Amino acid sequence: MEKVGKKLAVLVGCNYENTHYRLHGCHNDVIAMRDVLVNRFGFDSQRIELLMDKPGRPVMPTGVNIKKALNKMVDQAETGDVLYFHFSGHGTLIGKKKQDEAIIPLDFNYITNIDIRKIVNRVPEGATITIVSDSCHSGGLIDKEKEQIGPSHKPINQVEGKTIQSSQSCKPKFIPHETVLEHLTSLTNINTSDIGTHMLQLFGNEASLLFCLPQMELDLLKPLKQDEGILLSGCQANEECQDVGGSENENQAYGAFSHAVIAVLKKHSGPLSNKELVLMSRDVLKNDEHIETQHPCLYCSDENAEAVFLSQG
């Protein structure tokens, strides 16, 4: 067995406080996950970067700051290192055919599957990067990654693109494309339905590669080597993740997927493969009375599907 080197993590919890898109459990998710990383997996707390949109925090989880933290982590990586990225917040689908996935930072400067692929391609050979995305439509967030555990069936609570909310204590971690477009238009005053135009106007070359690169270059952005990227997504690409608890129960609010992953890890103290962790998390969600339809998925190489989550010895 190869020797495990440094363990580095970037944890992002976005509650979007003081906005119409407010969530309640995302800060709790990443704080709880930080404790698990330190106490169970032996991460040094000094090597865990925690980004949350809490008043007074020195660094806010904007698109630029999240990408800066991820690139800094990859820059420090060497063969044998274990890298971890956890995102709890809103997600969405973009593009003309809604085929590209994105997580939504605090400032709406999307981080897309193209950006994640570029970051994963930079991870040194022999190091691994594991991504847990507790956000809507997060299946496939590492672009062109192999699906190991994918869609089970068409979600029963989706009718003509609309989602029936399963419980008053749940809120989907999803902002509709049209709502984002409306918000960005109010900032740019440009009359166009092309979201890329707004992103480039607002963020320039700090916008997603999806909007900056021509299609020909995007098509060429593929895995460069035996891939070491591992994605545990909170739901299928056509589903929504749930934020549970609401404002009445802020201290106990949580993201359903983050909560399920942590519950499985607490119940099973021995090493679990990435595949086992995702399947067990599905079982937890299946038995959660708050969650109607949400199927976590796994995207990675065949070898990494059977590999131990975060290389726990």
Tab-separated table of C-alpha atoms in Angstrom:
chain	number	residue	atom	x	y	z
A	1	MET	CA	0.000	0.000	0.000
A	2	GLU	CA	1.354	3.420	-0.957
A	3	LYS	CA	2.336	5.770	1.813
A	4	VAL	CA	-0.198	8.546	2.373
A	5	GLY	CA	1.355	12.016	2.411
A	6	LYS	CA	-0.168	15.337	3.425
A	7	LYS	CA	-3.907	15.753	3.879
A	8	LEU	CA	-5.295	19.067	2.654
A	9	ALA	CA	-8.892	20.311	2.531
A	10	VAL	CA	-11.033	23.208	1.344
A	11	LEU	CA	-14.504	23.347	2.915
A	12	VAL	CA	-17.087	25.822	1.587
A	13	GLY	CA	-20.444	26.500	3.238
A	14	CYS	CA	-22.658	29.108	1.582
A	15	ASN	CA	-25.911	30.136	3.333
A	16	TYR	CA	-26.411	33.279	1.165
A	17	GLU	CA	-27.416	35.303	4.209
A	18	ASN	CA	-29.568	38.406	3.643
A	19	THR	CA	-30.650	37.232	0.176
A	20	HIS	CA	-33.812	35.702	-1.293
A	21	TYR	CA	-31.871	32.458	-1.764
A	22	ARG	CA	-31.140	31.901	1.941
A	23	LEU	CA	-30.164	28.426	3.122
A	24	HIS	CA	-29.675	27.405	6.760
A	25	GLY	CA	-27.570	24.269	7.123
A	26	CYS	CA	-24.509	24.890	4.954
A	27	HIS	CA	-22.289	26.391	7.663
A	28	ASN	CA	-23.215	23.534	9.998
A	29	ASP	CA	-22.324	21.013	7.274
A	30	VAL	CA	-18.747	22.171	6.787
A	31	ILE	CA	-18.083	22.750	10.492
A	32	ALA	CA	-19.250	19.187	11.216
A	33	MET	CA	-17.168	17.842	8.331
A	34	ARG	CA	-14.071	19.667	9.577
A	35	ASP	CA	-14.434	17.859	12.911
A	36	VAL	CA	-14.734	14.504	11.112
A	37	LEU	CA	-11.633	15.212	9.008
A	38	VAL	CA	-9.565	16.072	12.074
A	39	ASN	CA	-10.857	13.448	14.508
A	40	ARG	CA	-11.321	10.493	12.161
A	41	PHE	CA	-9.060	11.028	9.179
A	42	GLY	CA	-6.102	12.725	10.828
A	43	PHE	CA	-6.222	16.037	8.961
A	44	ASP	CA	-4.291	18.902	10.554
A	45	SER	CA	-6.772	21.712	11.280
A	46	GLN	CA	-4.125	24.188	10.043
A	47	ARG	CA	-4.327	22.559	6.622
A	48	ILE	CA	-8.099	22.888	6.323
A	49	GLU	CA	-9.317	26.096	4.689
A	50	LEU	CA	-12.854	26.940	5.772
A	51	LEU	CA	-14.834	29.440	3.696
A	52	MET	CA	-18.244	30.549	4.986
A	53	ASP	CA	-20.382	33.625	4.319
A	54	LYS	CA	-20.687	34.536	7.985
A	55	PRO	CA	-20.480	38.231	8.892
A	56	GLY	CA	-16.965	39.105	9.985
A	57	ARG	CA	-15.237	36.229	8.202
A	58	PRO	CA	-11.972	37.462	6.630
A	59	VAL	CA	-12.471	35.609	3.314
A	60	MET	CA	-15.906	35.219	1.749
A	61	PRO	CA	-16.798	32.245	-0.521
A	62	THR	CA	-16.854	34.172	-3.797
A	63	GLY	CA	-16.049	32.427	-7.067
A	64	VAL	CA	-12.534	33.874	-7.143
A	65	ASN	CA	-11.802	32.996	-3.504
A	66	ILE	CA	-13.036	29.401	-3.840
A	67	LYS	CA	-10.959	28.818	-6.982
A	68	LYS	CA	-7.958	30.495	-5.331
A	69	ALA	CA	-8.251	28.146	-2.336
A	70	LEU	CA	-8.576	25.082	-4.573
A	71	ASN	CA	-5.627	26.067	-6.749
A	72	LYS	CA	-3.513	26.800	-3.677
A	73	MET	CA	-4.333	23.319	-2.349
A	74	VAL	CA	-3.372	21.704	-5.666
A	75	ASP	CA	-0.162	23.784	-5.846
A	76	GLN	CA	0.911	22.328	-2.479
A	77	ALA	CA	0.118	18.743	-3.483
A	78	GLU	CA	2.686	16.011	-4.101
A	79	THR	CA	2.490	12.314	-4.932
A	80	GLY	CA	0.711	10.422	-2.134
A	81	ASP	CA	-1.217	13.438	-0.849
A	82	VAL	CA	-4.942	13.335	-0.099
A	83	LEU	CA	-6.947	16.421	-1.179
A	84	TYR	CA	-10.558	17.058	-0.197
A	85	PHE	CA	-13.097	19.660	-1.336
A	86	HIS	CA	-16.549	19.880	0.275
A	87	PHE	CA	-19.150	22.312	-1.059
A	88	SER	CA	-22.511	22.876	0.601
A	89	GLY	CA	-24.697	25.449	-1.117
A	90	HIS	CA	-26.751	26.136	-4.221
A	91	GLY	CA	-26.178	24.474	-7.589
A	92	THR	CA	-27.712	24.836	-11.031
A	93	LEU	CA	-27.669	23.647	-14.649
A	94	ILE	CA	-26.512	25.929	-17.457
A	95	GLY	CA	-25.945	25.995	-21.195
A	96	LYS	CA	-28.399	25.856	-24.063
A	97	LYS	CA	-29.206	22.221	-23.348
A	98	LYS	CA	-28.720	22.569	-19.569
A	99	GLN	CA	-25.914	19.992	-19.786
A	100	ASP	CA	-23.305	21.800	-17.706
A	101	GLU	CA	-23.392	21.724	-13.925
A	102	ALA	CA	-22.293	24.572	-11.678
A	103	ILE	CA	-21.977	25.383	-8.006
A	104	ILE	CA	-23.055	28.893	-7.059
A	105	PRO	CA	-20.636	30.950	-4.948
A	106	LEU	CA	-21.830	33.881	-2.865
A	107	ASP	CA	-21.321	36.389	-5.697
A	108	PHE	CA	-22.950	34.135	-8.367
A	109	ASN	CA	-19.633	33.793	-10.232
A	110	TYR	CA	-20.358	30.199	-11.249
A	111	ILE	CA	-17.772	27.458	-10.812
A	112	THR	CA	-18.678	24.965	-13.526
A	113	ASN	CA	-17.831	21.356	-14.313
A	114	ILE	CA	-15.278	22.737	-16.805
A	115	ASP	CA	-13.473	24.649	-14.030
A	116	ILE	CA	-13.476	21.593	-11.767
A	117	ARG	CA	-12.064	19.435	-14.576
A	118	LYS	CA	-9.222	21.948	-15.112
A	119	ILE	CA	-8.378	21.882	-11.388
A	120	VAL	CA	-8.505	18.061	-11.218
A	121	ASN	CA	-6.182	17.854	-14.249
A	122	ARG	CA	-3.562	19.767	-12.248
A	123	VAL	CA	-3.459	17.283	-9.351
A	124	PRO	CA	-0.032	15.541	-9.327
A	125	GLU	CA	0.054	11.904	-10.362
A	126	GLY	CA	-0.294	9.642	-7.336
A	127	ALA	CA	-2.282	12.216	-5.341
A	128	THR	CA	-6.076	12.043	-5.095
A	129	ILE	CA	-8.728	14.737	-4.926
A	130	THR	CA	-12.121	13.837	-3.474
A	131	ILE	CA	-15.036	16.221	-3.977
A	132	VAL	CA	-18.271	16.060	-1.994
A	133	SER	CA	-20.846	18.382	-3.532
A	134	ASP	CA	-24.013	18.898	-1.501
A	135	SER	CA	-25.752	21.043	-4.112
A	136	CYS	CA	-28.537	20.615	-6.655
A	137	HIS	CA	-27.749	19.030	-10.021
A	138	SER	CA	-24.273	18.081	-8.775
A	139	GLY	CA	-24.045	14.771	-10.641
A	140	GLY	CA	-21.279	15.107	-13.227
A	141	LEU	CA	-19.618	18.127	-11.611
A	142	ILE	CA	-16.196	16.771	-12.624
A	143	ASP	CA	-16.541	17.063	-16.383
A	144	LYS	CA	-16.131	13.823	-18.399
A	145	GLU	CA	-15.734	11.670	-15.287
A	146	LYS	CA	-16.884	8.024	-15.396
A	147	GLU	CA	-20.205	7.314	-13.720
A	148	GLN	CA	-19.943	4.502	-11.136
A	149	ILE	CA	-23.229	4.989	-9.276
A	150	GLY	CA	-25.688	6.957	-11.349
A	151	PRO	CA	-29.405	7.567	-11.829
A	152	SER	CA	-31.775	5.001	-10.340
A	153	HIS	CA	-34.932	6.106	-12.088
A	154	LYS	CA	-36.769	9.248	-13.089
A	155	PRO	CA	-37.540	11.203	-9.904
A	156	ILE	CA	-41.187	10.777	-8.986
A	157	ASN	CA	-41.476	14.295	-7.619
A	158	GLN	CA	-40.527	16.058	-10.841
A	159	VAL	CA	-43.350	17.089	-13.133
A	160	GLU	CA	-42.610	19.076	-16.296
A	161	GLY	CA	-39.403	20.429	-14.833
A	162	LYS	CA	-41.003	21.562	-11.588
A	163	THR	CA	-40.162	20.012	-8.268
A	164	ILE	CA	-42.781	19.299	-5.659
A	165	GLN	CA	-41.320	20.234	-2.291
A	166	SER	CA	-41.447	17.234	0.003
A	167	SER	CA	-41.623	18.985	3.354
A	168	GLN	CA	-42.023	22.464	4.790
A	169	SER	CA	-38.792	21.944	6.720
A	170	CYS	CA	-36.840	21.338	3.478
A	171	LYS	CA	-35.607	23.796	0.903
A	172	PRO	CA	-34.055	22.744	-2.420
A	173	LYS	CA	-30.470	23.911	-2.895
A	174	PHE	CA	-31.370	25.220	-6.326
A	175	ILE	CA	-31.675	28.642	-7.940
A	176	PRO	CA	-33.408	28.543	-11.349
A	177	HIS	CA	-31.366	29.686	-14.337
A	178	GLU	CA	-33.980	32.349	-15.119
A	179	THR	CA	-33.737	33.777	-11.597
A	180	VAL	CA	-29.956	34.050	-11.844
A	181	LEU	CA	-30.289	35.679	-15.258
A	182	GLU	CA	-32.702	38.245	-13.825
A	183	HIS	CA	-30.321	38.982	-10.938
A	184	LEU	CA	-27.279	39.382	-13.222
A	185	THR	CA	-29.233	41.581	-15.652
A	186	SER	CA	-30.076	43.929	-12.775
A	187	LEU	CA	-26.330	44.293	-12.158
A	188	THR	CA	-25.111	44.652	-15.754
A	189	ASN	CA	-28.111	46.433	-17.336
A	190	ILE	CA	-27.406	44.423	-20.491
A	191	ASN	CA	-30.496	43.160	-22.305
A	192	THR	CA	-29.503	39.609	-23.276
A	193	SER	CA	-30.489	36.106	-22.242
A	194	ASP	CA	-26.904	34.898	-22.736
A	195	ILE	CA	-25.646	34.316	-19.214
A	196	GLY	CA	-22.032	34.241	-20.412
A	197	THR	CA	-22.253	37.862	-21.539
A	198	HIS	CA	-23.310	38.930	-18.042
A	199	MET	CA	-20.620	36.803	-16.374
A	200	LEU	CA	-17.853	38.258	-18.562
A	201	GLN	CA	-19.123	41.788	-17.962
A	202	LEU	CA	-19.177	41.314	-14.187
A	203	PHE	CA	-16.151	39.086	-13.614
A	204	GLY	CA	-13.941	39.429	-16.698
A	205	ASN	CA	-11.237	36.748	-16.903
A	206	GLU	CA	-12.226	35.570	-13.422
A	207	ALA	CA	-15.454	34.144	-14.905
A	208	SER	CA	-15.799	30.418	-15.545
A	209	LEU	CA	-13.778	28.869	-18.369
A	210	LEU	CA	-17.148	27.824	-19.787
A	211	PHE	CA	-17.734	31.464	-20.725
A	212	CYS	CA	-14.125	32.453	-21.454
A	213	LEU	CA	-12.961	29.661	-23.783
A	214	PRO	CA	-14.198	28.947	-27.323
A	215	GLN	CA	-16.114	25.683	-27.770
A	216	MET	CA	-13.208	24.048	-29.627
A	217	GLU	CA	-10.931	24.438	-26.589
A	218	LEU	CA	-13.671	23.272	-24.222
A	219	ASP	CA	-14.069	20.070	-26.267
A	220	LEU	CA	-10.349	19.372	-25.872
A	221	LEU	CA	-10.411	19.760	-22.076
A	222	LYS	CA	-10.306	16.084	-21.130
A	223	PRO	CA	-8.568	14.027	-18.439
A	224	LEU	CA	-4.833	14.328	-19.072
A	225	LYS	CA	-3.726	11.128	-17.301
A	226	GLN	CA	-4.972	8.177	-15.262
A	227	ASP	CA	-7.567	10.217	-13.449
A	228	GLU	CA	-7.438	10.723	-9.690
A	229	GLY	CA	-10.596	12.813	-9.359
A	230	ILE	CA	-13.389	11.383	-7.200
A	231	LEU	CA	-16.841	13.017	-7.026
A	232	LEU	CA	-19.491	12.105	-4.471
A	233	SER	CA	-22.518	14.120	-5.545
A	234	GLY	CA	-25.510	14.732	-3.313
A	235	CYS	CA	-27.946	13.916	-6.096
A	236	GLN	CA	-28.318	13.041	-9.745
A	237	ALA	CA	-27.783	15.732	-12.368
A	238	ASN	CA	-31.562	16.122	-12.742
A	239	GLU	CA	-32.351	16.195	-9.000
A	240	GLU	CA	-32.239	18.685	-6.158
A	241	CYS	CA	-30.397	18.406	-2.853
A	242	GLN	CA	-32.292	19.451	0.249
A	243	ASP	CA	-31.449	21.890	3.043
A	244	VAL	CA	-33.246	20.594	6.157
A	245	GLY	CA	-34.272	22.456	9.289
A	246	GLY	CA	-35.044	26.005	8.257
A	247	SER	CA	-34.784	29.239	10.240
A	248	GLU	CA	-36.757	27.873	13.209
A	249	ASN	CA	-34.037	25.321	13.821
A	250	GLU	CA	-30.928	27.095	12.544
A	251	ASN	CA	-28.437	25.472	14.926
A	252	GLN	CA	-29.565	21.976	13.907
A	253	ALA	CA	-30.164	22.692	10.196
A	254	TYR	CA	-28.171	20.592	7.717
A	255	GLY	CA	-27.722	19.589	4.125
A	256	ALA	CA	-29.319	16.175	3.678
A	257	PHE	CA	-26.352	14.666	1.836
A	258	SER	CA	-23.645	16.085	4.127
A	259	HIS	CA	-25.641	14.846	7.101
A	260	ALA	CA	-25.997	11.371	5.546
A	261	VAL	CA	-22.256	11.084	4.802
A	262	ILE	CA	-21.339	12.112	8.348
A	263	ALA	CA	-23.944	9.740	9.825
A	264	VAL	CA	-22.489	6.795	7.863
A	265	LEU	CA	-18.935	7.678	8.891
A	266	LYS	CA	-19.959	7.896	12.545
A	267	LYS	CA	-21.760	4.557	12.425
A	268	HIS	CA	-18.936	2.689	10.664
A	269	SER	CA	-15.546	3.329	12.244
A	270	GLY	CA	-13.609	1.086	9.841
A	271	PRO	CA	-12.454	2.042	6.336
A	272	LEU	CA	-15.207	2.404	3.721
A	273	SER	CA	-14.734	2.487	-0.028
A	274	ASN	CA	-16.075	5.464	-1.972
A	275	LYS	CA	-18.710	3.142	-3.446
A	276	GLU	CA	-19.788	1.840	-0.031
A	277	LEU	CA	-20.058	5.354	1.381
A	278	VAL	CA	-22.314	6.540	-1.457
A	279	LEU	CA	-24.566	3.448	-1.324
A	280	MET	CA	-24.890	3.704	2.466
A	281	SER	CA	-25.665	7.429	2.173
A	282	ARG	CA	-28.441	6.564	-0.277
A	283	ASP	CA	-29.902	4.225	2.334
A	284	VAL	CA	-29.792	6.953	4.989
A	285	LEU	CA	-31.645	9.370	2.708
A	286	LYS	CA	-34.164	6.699	1.740
A	287	ASN	CA	-35.107	6.400	5.413
A	288	ASP	CA	-35.186	10.162	6.089
A	289	GLU	CA	-38.795	11.305	6.380
A	290	HIS	CA	-37.826	14.797	5.164
A	291	ILE	CA	-36.370	13.610	1.861
A	292	GLU	CA	-38.655	12.436	-0.927
A	293	THR	CA	-36.264	11.893	-3.824
A	294	GLN	CA	-32.514	12.428	-3.733
A	295	HIS	CA	-30.016	9.854	-4.984
A	296	PRO	CA	-26.305	10.462	-4.268
A	297	CYS	CA	-23.993	9.414	-7.117
A	298	LEU	CA	-20.344	8.507	-7.581
A	299	TYR	CA	-18.111	9.562	-10.481
A	300	CYS	CA	-14.519	8.300	-10.673
A	301	SER	CA	-12.282	5.617	-12.192
A	302	ASP	CA	-13.018	1.933	-11.538
A	303	GLU	CA	-10.017	1.764	-9.243
A	304	ASN	CA	-11.103	4.757	-7.188
A	305	ALA	CA	-14.638	3.402	-6.819
A	306	GLU	CA	-13.201	0.578	-4.732
A	307	ALA	CA	-10.526	2.743	-3.069
A	308	VAL	CA	-10.958	3.698	0.588
A	309	PHE	CA	-12.633	7.081	1.173
A	310	LEU	CA	-9.891	9.608	1.996
A	311	SER	CA	-7.359	6.757	2.177
A	312	GLN	CA	-8.246	5.914	5.781
A	313	GLY	CA	-5.780	3.334	7.065
